[in-house]
Short mmCIF file of C-alpha atoms and ligand atoms in Angstrom, two decimals:
data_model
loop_
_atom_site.label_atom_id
_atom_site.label_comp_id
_atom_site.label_asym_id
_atom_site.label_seq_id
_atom_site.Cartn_x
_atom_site.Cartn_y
_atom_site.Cartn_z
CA UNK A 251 0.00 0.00 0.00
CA UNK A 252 2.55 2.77 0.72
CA UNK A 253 3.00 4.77 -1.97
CA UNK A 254 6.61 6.29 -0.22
CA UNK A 255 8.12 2.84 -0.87
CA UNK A 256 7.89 4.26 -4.67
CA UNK A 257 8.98 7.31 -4.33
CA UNK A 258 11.44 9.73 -6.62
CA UNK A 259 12.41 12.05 -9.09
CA UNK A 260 8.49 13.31 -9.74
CA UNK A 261 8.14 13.85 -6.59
CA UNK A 262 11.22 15.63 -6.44
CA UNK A 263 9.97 17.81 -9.32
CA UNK A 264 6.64 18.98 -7.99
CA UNK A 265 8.34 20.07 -4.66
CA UNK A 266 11.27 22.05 -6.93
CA UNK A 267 8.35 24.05 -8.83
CA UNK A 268 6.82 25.16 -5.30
CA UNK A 269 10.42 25.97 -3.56
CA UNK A 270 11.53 28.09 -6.67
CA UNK A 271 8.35 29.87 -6.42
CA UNK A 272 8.33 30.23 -2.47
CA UNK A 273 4.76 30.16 -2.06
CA UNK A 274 3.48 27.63 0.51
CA UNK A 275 0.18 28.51 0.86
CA UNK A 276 -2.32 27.21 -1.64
CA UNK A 277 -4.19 30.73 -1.64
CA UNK A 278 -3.09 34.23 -2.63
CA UNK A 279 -0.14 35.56 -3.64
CA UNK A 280 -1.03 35.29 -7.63
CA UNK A 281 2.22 36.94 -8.37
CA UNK A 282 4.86 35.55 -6.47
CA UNK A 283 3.70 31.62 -7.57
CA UNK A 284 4.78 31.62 -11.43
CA UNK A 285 1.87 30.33 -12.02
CA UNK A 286 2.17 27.15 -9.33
CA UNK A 287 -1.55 26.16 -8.08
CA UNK A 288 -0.60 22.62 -6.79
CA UNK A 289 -3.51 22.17 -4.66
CA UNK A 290 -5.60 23.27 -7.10
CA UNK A 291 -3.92 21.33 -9.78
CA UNK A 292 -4.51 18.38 -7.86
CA UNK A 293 -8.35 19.02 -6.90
CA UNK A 294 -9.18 18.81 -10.51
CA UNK A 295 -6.89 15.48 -11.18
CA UNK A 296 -8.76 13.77 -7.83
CA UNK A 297 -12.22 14.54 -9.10
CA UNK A 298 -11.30 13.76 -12.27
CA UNK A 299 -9.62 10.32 -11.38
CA UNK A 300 -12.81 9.61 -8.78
CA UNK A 301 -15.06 10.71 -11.43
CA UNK A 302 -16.96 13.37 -8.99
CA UNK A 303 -17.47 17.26 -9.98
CA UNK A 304 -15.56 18.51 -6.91
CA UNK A 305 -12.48 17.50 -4.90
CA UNK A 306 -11.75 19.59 -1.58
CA UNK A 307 -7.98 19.04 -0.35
CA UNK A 308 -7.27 19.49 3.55
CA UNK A 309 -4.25 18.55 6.11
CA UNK A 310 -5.31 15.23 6.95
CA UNK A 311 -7.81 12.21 6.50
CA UNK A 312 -9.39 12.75 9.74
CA UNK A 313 -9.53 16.52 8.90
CA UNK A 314 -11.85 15.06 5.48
CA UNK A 315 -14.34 13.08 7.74
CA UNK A 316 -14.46 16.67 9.84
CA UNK A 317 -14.70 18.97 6.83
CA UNK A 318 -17.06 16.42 4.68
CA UNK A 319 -19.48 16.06 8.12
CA UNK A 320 -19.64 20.19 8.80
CA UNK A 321 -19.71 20.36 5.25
CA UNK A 322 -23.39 18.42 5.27
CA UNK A 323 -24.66 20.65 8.07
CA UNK A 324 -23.92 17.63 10.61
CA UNK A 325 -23.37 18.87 14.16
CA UNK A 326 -24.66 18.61 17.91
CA UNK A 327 -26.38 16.07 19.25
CA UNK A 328 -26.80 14.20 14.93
CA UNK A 329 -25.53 10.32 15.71
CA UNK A 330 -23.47 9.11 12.90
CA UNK A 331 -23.36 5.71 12.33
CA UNK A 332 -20.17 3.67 12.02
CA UNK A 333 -18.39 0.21 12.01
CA UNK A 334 -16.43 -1.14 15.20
CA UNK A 335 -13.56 -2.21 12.86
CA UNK A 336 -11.96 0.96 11.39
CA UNK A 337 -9.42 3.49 12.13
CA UNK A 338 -10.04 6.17 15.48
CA UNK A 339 -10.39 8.99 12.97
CA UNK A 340 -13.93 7.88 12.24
CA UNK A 341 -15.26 8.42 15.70
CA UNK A 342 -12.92 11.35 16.24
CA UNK A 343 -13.76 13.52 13.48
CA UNK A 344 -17.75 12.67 14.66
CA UNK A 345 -16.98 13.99 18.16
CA UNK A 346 -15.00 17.40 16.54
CA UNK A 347 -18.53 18.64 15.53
CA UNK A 348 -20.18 17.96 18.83
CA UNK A 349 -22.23 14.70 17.08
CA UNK A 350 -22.31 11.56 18.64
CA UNK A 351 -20.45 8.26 16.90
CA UNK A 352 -22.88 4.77 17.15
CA UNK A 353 -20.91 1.95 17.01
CA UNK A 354 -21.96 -0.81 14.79
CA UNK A 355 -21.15 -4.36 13.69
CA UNK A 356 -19.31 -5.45 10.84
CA UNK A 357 -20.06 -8.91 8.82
CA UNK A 358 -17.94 -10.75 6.39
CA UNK A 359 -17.40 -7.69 4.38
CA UNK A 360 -15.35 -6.31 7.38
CA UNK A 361 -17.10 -3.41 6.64
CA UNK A 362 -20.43 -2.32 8.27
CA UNK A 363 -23.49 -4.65 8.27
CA UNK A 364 -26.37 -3.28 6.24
CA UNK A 365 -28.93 -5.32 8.79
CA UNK A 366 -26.53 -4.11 11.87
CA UNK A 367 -27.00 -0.05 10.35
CA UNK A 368 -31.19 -0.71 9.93
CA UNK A 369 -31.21 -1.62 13.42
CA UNK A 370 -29.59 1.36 14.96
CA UNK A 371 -31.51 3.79 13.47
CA UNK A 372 -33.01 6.12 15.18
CA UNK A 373 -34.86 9.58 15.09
CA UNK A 374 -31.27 11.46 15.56
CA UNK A 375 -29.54 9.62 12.63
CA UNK A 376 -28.09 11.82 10.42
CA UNK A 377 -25.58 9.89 8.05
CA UNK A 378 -23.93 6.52 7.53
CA UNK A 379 -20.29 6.50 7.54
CA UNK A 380 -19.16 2.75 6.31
CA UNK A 381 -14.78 2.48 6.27
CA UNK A 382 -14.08 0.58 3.24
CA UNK A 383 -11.28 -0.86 5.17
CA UNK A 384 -8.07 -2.66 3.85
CA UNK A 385 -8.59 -2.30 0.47
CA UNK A 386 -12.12 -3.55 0.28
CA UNK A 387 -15.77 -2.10 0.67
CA UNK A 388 -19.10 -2.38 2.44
CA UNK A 389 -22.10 -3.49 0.51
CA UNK A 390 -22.85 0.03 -0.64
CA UNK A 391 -25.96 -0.53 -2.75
CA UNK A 392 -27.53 -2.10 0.28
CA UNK A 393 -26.48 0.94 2.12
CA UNK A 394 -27.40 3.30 -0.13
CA UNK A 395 -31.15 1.64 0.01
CA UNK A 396 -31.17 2.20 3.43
CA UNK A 397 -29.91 5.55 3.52
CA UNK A 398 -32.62 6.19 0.83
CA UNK A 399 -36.03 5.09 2.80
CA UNK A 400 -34.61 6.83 6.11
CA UNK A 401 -33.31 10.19 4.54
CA UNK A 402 -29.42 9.73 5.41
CA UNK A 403 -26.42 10.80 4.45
CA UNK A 404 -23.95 8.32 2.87
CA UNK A 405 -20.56 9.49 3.70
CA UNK A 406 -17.68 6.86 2.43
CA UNK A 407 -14.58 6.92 4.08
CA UNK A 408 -12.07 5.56 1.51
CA UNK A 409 -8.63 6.37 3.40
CA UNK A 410 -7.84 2.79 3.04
CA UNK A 411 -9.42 1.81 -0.92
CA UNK A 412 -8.19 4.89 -3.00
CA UNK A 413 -8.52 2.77 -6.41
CA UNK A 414 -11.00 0.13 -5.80
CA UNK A 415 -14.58 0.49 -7.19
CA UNK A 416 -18.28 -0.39 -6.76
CA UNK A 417 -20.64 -0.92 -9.89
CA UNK A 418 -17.41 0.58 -11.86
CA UNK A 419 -18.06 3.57 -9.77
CA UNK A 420 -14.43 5.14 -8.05
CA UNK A 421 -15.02 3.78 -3.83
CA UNK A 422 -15.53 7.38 -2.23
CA UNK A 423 -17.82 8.42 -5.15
CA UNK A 424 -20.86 6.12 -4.95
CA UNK A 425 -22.42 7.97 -1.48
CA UNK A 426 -22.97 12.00 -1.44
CA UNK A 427 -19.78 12.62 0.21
CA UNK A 428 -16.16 10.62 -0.03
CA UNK A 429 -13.53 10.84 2.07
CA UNK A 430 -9.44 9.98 1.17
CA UNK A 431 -6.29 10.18 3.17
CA UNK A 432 -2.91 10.72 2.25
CA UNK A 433 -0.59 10.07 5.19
CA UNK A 434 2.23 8.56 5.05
CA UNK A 435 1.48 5.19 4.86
CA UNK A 436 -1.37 4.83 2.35
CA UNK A 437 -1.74 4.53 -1.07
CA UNK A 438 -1.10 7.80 -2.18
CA UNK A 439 0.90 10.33 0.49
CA UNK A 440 1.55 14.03 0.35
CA UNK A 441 2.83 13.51 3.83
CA UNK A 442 0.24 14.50 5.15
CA UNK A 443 -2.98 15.42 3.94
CA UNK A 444 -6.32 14.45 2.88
CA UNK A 445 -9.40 15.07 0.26
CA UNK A 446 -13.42 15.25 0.57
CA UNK A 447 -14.72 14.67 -3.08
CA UNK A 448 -19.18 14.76 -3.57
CA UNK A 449 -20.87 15.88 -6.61
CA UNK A 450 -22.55 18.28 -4.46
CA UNK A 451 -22.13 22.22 -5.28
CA UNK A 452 -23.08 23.27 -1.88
CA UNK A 453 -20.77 20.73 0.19
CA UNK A 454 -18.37 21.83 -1.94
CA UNK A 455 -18.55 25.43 -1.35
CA UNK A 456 -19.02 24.67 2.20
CA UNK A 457 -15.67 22.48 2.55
CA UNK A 458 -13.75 25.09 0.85
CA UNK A 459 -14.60 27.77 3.19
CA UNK A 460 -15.00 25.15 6.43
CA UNK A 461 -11.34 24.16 6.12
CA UNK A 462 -10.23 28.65 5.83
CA UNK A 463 -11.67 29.77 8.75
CA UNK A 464 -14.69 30.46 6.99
CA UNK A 465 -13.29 32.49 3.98
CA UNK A 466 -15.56 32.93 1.31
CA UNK A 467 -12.51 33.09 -1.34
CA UNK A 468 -14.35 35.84 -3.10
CA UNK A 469 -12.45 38.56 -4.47
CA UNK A 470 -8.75 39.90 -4.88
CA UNK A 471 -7.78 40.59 -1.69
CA UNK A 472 -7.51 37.84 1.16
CA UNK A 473 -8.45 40.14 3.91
CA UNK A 474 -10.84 41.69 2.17
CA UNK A 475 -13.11 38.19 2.11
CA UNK A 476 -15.90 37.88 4.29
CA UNK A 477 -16.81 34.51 6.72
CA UNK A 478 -20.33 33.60 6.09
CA UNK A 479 -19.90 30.91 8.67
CA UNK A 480 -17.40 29.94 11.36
CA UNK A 481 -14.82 27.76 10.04
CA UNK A 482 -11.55 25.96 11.58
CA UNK A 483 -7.82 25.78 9.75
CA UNK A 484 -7.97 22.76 8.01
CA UNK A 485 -5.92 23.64 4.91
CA UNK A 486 -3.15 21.52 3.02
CA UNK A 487 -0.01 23.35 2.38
CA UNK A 488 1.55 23.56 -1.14
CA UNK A 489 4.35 21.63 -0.48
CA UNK A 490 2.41 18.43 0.43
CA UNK A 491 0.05 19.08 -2.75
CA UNK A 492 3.14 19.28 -4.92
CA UNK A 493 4.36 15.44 -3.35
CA UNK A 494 0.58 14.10 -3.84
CA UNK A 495 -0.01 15.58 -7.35
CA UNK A 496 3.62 13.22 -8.36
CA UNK A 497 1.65 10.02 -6.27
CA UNK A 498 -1.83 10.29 -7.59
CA UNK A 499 -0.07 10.85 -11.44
CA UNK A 500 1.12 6.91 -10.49
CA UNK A 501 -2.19 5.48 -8.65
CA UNK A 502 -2.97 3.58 -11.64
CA UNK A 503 0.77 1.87 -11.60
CA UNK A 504 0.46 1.44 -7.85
CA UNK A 505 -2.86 -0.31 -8.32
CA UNK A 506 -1.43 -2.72 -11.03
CA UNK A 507 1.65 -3.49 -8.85
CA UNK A 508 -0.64 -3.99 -5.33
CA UNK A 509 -2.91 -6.01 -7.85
CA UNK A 510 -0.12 -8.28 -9.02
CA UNK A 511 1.16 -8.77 -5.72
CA UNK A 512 -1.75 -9.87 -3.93
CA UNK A 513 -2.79 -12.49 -6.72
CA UNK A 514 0.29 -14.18 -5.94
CA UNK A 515 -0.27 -14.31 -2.37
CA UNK A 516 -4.08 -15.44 -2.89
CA UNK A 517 -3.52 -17.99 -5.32
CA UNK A 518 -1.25 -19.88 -2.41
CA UNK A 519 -3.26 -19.68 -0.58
CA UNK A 520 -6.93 -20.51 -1.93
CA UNK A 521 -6.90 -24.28 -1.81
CA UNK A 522 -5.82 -24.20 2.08
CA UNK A 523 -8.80 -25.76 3.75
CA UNK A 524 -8.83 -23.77 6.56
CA UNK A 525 -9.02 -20.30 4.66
CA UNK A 526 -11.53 -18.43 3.53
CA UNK A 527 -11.39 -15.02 2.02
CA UNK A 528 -13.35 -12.22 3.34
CA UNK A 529 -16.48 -11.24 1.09
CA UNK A 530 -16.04 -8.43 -1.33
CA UNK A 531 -20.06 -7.73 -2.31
CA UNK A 532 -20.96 -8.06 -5.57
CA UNK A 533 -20.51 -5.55 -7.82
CA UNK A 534 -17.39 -4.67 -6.02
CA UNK A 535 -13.50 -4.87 -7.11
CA UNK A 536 -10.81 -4.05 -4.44
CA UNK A 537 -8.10 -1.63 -4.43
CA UNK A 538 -5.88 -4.87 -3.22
CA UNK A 539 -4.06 -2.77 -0.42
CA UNK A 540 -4.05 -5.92 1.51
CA UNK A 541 -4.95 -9.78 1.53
CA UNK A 542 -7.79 -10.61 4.37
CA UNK A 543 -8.94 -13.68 5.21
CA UNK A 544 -10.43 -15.67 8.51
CA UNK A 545 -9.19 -18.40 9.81
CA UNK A 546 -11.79 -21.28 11.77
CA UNK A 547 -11.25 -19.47 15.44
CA UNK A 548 -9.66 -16.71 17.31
CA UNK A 549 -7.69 -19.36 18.61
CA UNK A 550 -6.59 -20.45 15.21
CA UNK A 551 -6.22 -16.56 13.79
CA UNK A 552 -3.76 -16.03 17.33
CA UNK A 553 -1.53 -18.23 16.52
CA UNK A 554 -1.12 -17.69 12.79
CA UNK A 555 -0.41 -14.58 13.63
CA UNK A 556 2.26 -15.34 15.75
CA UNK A 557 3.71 -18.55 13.86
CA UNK A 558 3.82 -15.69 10.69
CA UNK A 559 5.93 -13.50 12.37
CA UNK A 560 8.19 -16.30 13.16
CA UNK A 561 8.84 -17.26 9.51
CA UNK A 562 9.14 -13.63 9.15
CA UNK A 563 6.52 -12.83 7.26
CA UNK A 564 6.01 -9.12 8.28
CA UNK A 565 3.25 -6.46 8.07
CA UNK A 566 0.61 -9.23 9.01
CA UNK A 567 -2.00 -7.85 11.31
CA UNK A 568 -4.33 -9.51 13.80
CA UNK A 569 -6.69 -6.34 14.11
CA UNK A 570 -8.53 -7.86 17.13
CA UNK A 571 -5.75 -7.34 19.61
CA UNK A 572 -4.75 -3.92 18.13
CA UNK A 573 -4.62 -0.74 19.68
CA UNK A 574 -5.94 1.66 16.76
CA UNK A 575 -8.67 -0.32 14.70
CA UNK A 576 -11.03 -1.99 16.41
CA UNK A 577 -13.73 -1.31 19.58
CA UNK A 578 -12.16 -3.40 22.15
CA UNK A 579 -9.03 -0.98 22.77
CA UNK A 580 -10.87 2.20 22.40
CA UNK A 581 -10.89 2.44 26.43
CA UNK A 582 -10.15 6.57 25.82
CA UNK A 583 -13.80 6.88 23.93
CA UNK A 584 -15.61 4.47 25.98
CA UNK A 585 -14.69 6.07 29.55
CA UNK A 586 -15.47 9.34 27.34
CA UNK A 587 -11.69 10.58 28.42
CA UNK A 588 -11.17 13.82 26.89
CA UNK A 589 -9.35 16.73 28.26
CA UNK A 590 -12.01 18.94 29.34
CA UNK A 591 -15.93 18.57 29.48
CA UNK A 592 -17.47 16.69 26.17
CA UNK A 593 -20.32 18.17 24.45
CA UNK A 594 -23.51 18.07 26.80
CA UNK A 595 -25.08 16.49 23.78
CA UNK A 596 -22.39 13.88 23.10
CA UNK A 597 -22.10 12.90 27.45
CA UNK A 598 -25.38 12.21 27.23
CA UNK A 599 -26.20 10.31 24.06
CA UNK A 600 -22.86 8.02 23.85
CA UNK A 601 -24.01 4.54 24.70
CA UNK A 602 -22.09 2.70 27.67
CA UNK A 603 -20.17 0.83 25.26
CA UNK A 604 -18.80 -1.58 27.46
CA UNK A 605 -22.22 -2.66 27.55
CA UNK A 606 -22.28 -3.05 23.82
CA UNK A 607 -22.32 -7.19 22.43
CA UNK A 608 -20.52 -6.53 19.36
CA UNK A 609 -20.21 -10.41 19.29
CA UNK A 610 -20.72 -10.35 16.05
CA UNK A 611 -18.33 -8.19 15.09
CA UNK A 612 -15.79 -10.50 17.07
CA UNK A 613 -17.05 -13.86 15.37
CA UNK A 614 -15.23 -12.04 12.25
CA UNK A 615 -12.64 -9.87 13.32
CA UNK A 616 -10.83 -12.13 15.61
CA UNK A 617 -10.40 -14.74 13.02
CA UNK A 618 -9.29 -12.09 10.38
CA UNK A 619 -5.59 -11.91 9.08
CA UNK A 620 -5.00 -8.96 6.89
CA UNK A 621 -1.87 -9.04 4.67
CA UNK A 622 -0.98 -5.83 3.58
CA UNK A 623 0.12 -5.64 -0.16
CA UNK A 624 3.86 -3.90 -0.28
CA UNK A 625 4.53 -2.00 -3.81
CA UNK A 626 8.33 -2.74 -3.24
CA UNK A 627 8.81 -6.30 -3.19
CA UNK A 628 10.26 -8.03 -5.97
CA UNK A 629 8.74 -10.82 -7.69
CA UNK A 630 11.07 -13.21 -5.55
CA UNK A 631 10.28 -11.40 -2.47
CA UNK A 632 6.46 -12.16 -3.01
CA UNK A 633 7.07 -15.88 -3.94
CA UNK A 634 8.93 -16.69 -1.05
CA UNK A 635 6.60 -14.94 0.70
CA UNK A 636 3.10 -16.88 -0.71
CA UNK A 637 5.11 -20.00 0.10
CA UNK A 638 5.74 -19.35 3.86
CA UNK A 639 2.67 -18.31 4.53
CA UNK A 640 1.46 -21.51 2.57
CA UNK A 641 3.55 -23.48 4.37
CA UNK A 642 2.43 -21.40 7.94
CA UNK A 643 -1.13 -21.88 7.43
CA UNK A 644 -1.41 -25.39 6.49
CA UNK A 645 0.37 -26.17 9.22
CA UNK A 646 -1.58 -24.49 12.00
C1 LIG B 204 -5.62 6.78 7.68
C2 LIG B 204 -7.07 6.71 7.92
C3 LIG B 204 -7.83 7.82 8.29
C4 LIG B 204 -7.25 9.14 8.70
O1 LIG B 204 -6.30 9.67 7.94
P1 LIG B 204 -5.15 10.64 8.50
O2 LIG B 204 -4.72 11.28 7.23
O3 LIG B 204 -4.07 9.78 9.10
O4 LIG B 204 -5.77 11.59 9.46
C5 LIG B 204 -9.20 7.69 8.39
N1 LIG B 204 -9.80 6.52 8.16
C6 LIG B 204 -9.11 5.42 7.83
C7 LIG B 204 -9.84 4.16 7.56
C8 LIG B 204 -7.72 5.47 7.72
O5 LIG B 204 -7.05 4.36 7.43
#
C-alpha cells in the first residue's frame, strides 16, 4: 500500500516548482507563484480520477471526515453511524462537531453490516459513515437503500481503498460525500494530507470555506473576504500538494503493482482448507491494499499470527488485539476521556459501550488476518513470501 516505498524524481519535481516559487500557501499571492496552483492542480486530477465534480484538499484524512461532516450541516447532538472495525479517525472527526459516533457491527465484508446499520436507526440519525477498510468495501448498494427510505447521508470513508470500485463507480464516489487520506502510509501520500470529493455544489462550497476559517474566497484581496460561517484551519499546504499531485499521477501503476502482488499471495493460498477469504459484495473490485482472510477461530487466527511473524513474514495484522482499529481498545472513547468537558449532547447520548455485544463483530474480526500488499517487493520477495505463509497456514 505505501506509496513512499515508490517514491522519486516526480516527486522531487513537484516540490522544486513550489520551492523556486516560495509560495506555501495554496491561496493568494497570484504573483509571487509563477503560475504554481498545486492544490488546485490536484483538486481537478482527484475529481477527475474519482469521477466526482468537486475535490476539496485538507491537512489530513481525519480533517476530510471533519470537513465532509460540517460540510453536510452535521453537528450537535446528529448520531453518525459507524463500524467497530476501522481506524479512530472515524469516531474522532464525529466527536469534533459535537455529534455523537454509534458503534456498529461489521459482517464478512469487514465493513459495516447493512442489517446491523437498519437496526440502529433512530430519530437522531443523520448519516452513515461505512470504512471501506483494507482495500475492500461495504455493501454500498444495500447501504445506499437504506440511507434512501430513512433520509441519510452516505458518507464513504475511503482512506484505506483509493482505487478500488463499486458498480465501476471510483469507492468514495458512490455515497454524497467521499472521504481519502494521504498520510504517510497509504496509497497515495503528500505527507500528510487528505481530500473530501461529492458531486454536491453546496458541500463543496461549504468544505472550501469550512477548512479557511470560513473564507468565502471571493475577491482579490484575502483580507478583504468575508466569513459567512465559522470555520476551523484545516488547509493543506503547497508543499504536500506538490508530493501528492507526483503520487496520484502513479495510482494507476500502484494499483497494477498492489494487484499483481496480492494475486500471488491469494492464489497460495486458496486451496488451504482452513481459509476463507473475506467477502467483497458483488458488484465490487478491491483496491488490493491488503490480503484478508479468517481463519476457523480466534484461537486459530492467534496463533497464525504469531507462527507468521516467526517465519518472518512481516506487516501481518491480527486487528482484534490492536490498539488503533477496532472497539475493544478504544478504552479513551468508551470512559469518554477527553481533556475537558465533552459536548452536553455527546455525554449524554454516547451509549455505555462496554455494555455493547458486538459479538458479532468478534465472530469475524478475531479470526481475520489482513496481509498488507507492499509496492516494493520483488517478484522473488512475493514468492517466497506466498510460500511461507502456505507453508504457515497449512500447518496451523
Ligand atoms: C488513515 C485513515 C484515516 C485518517 O487519515 P489521516 O490522514 O491519518 O488523518 C481515516 N480513516 C481510515 C480508515 C484510515 O485508514
Amino acid at each position: 500500500m505505501p506509496g513512499f516505498e515508490l517514491f522519486g524524481d516526480k516527486e522531487r519535481k513537484q516540490v522544486n516548482d513550489v520551492l523556486d516559487s516560495g509560495v506555501l500557501m495554496r491561496y493568494g499571492f497570484d504573483g509571487m507563484r509563477n503560475g504554481h496552483w498545486k492544490a488546485l492542480e490536484l483538486e481537478k486530477v482527484l475529481a477527475d480520477k474519482m469521477q466526482v465534480k468537486h475535490a476539496q484538499l485538507v491537512s489530513s484524512g481525519t480533517a476530510a471526515l471533519t470537513v465532509a461532516l460540517a460540510s453536510a450541516g452535521v453537528g450537535a447532538g446528529d448520531e453518525v453511524i459507524m463500524p467497530t472495525f476501522t481506524f479512530v479517525a472515524s469516531f474522532e472527526s464525529i466527536l469534533a462537531i459535537g455529534a455523537v459516533p454509534i458503534l456498529v457491527d461489521v459482517d464478512d465484508t469487514l465493513a459495516l453490516s447493512p442489517q446491523a446499520v437498519e437496526n440502529a436507526i433512530t430519530e437522531r440519525t443523520k448519516v452513515v459513515m461505512p470504512v471501506h477498510m483494507c482495500g475492500s468495501m461495504a455493501d454500498l448498494k444495500a447501504l445506499k437503500a437504506i440511507c434512501d427510505t430513512h433520509n441519510l447521508l452516505l458518507l464513504e470513508d475511503a482512506c484505506q481503498a483509493i482505487g478500488g470500485t463499486f458498480e465501476n463507480k471510483p469507492l468514495g464516489s458512490y455515497g454524497d460525500l467521499g472521504c481519502f487520506s494521504f498520510d504517510y502510509v497509504k496509497t497515495v501520500t503528500c505527507g500528510e494530507g487528505g481530500a473530501v470529493v461529492t458531486n454536491n455544489d453546496s458541500y463543496k462550497s461549504n468544505a472550501d470555506h469550512y477548512s479557511d476559517h470560513g473564507h468565502d474566497h471571493v475577491g482579490k484581496d484575502r483580507g478583504a473576504e468575508t466569513h459567512p460561517f465559522l470555520g476551523y484551519n484545516y488547509r493543506i499546504s503547497e508543499l504536500h500538494a506538490a508530493v501528492g499531485l507526483a503520487q496520484i499521477e502513479r495510482l494507476d501503476e500502484f494499483l497494477a503493482i498492489q494487484k499483481k502482488n496480492y494475486t500471488i499471495l491469494r492464489e497460495a493460498l486458496q486451496d488451504l482448507p482452513n481459509v476463507q477469504f473475506r467477502r467483497v459484495p458483488e458488484g465490487g473490485e478491491e483496491s488490493y491494499a491488503f490480503l484478508s482472510f479468517f481463519l476457523p477461530d480466534t484461537v486459530t487466527a492467534k496463533k497464525a499470527h504469531t507462527e507468521l511473524g516467526k517465519a518472518g513474514v512481516d506487516a501481518c495484522f491480527y486487528w482484534y488485539d490492536n490498539n488503533w482499529h477496532y472497539y475493544r481498545e478504544w478504552q479513551h472513547l468508551i470512559e469518554k476521556k477527553s481533556l475537558g468537558k465533552l459536548p452536553t449532547e455527546v455525554h449524554q447520548q454516547l451509549p455505555d459501550y462496554s455494555k455493547s455485544d458486538f459479538s458479532a463483530s468478534d465472530q469475524w474480526v478475531g479470526r481475520t488476518i489482513s496481509c498488507l500488499i507492499k509496492l516494493g517487493w520483488s517478484q522473488d520477495d512475493v514468492k517466497e513470501r506466498a510460500q511461507k505463509m502456505a507453508d504457515v497456514i497449512s500447518k496451523l
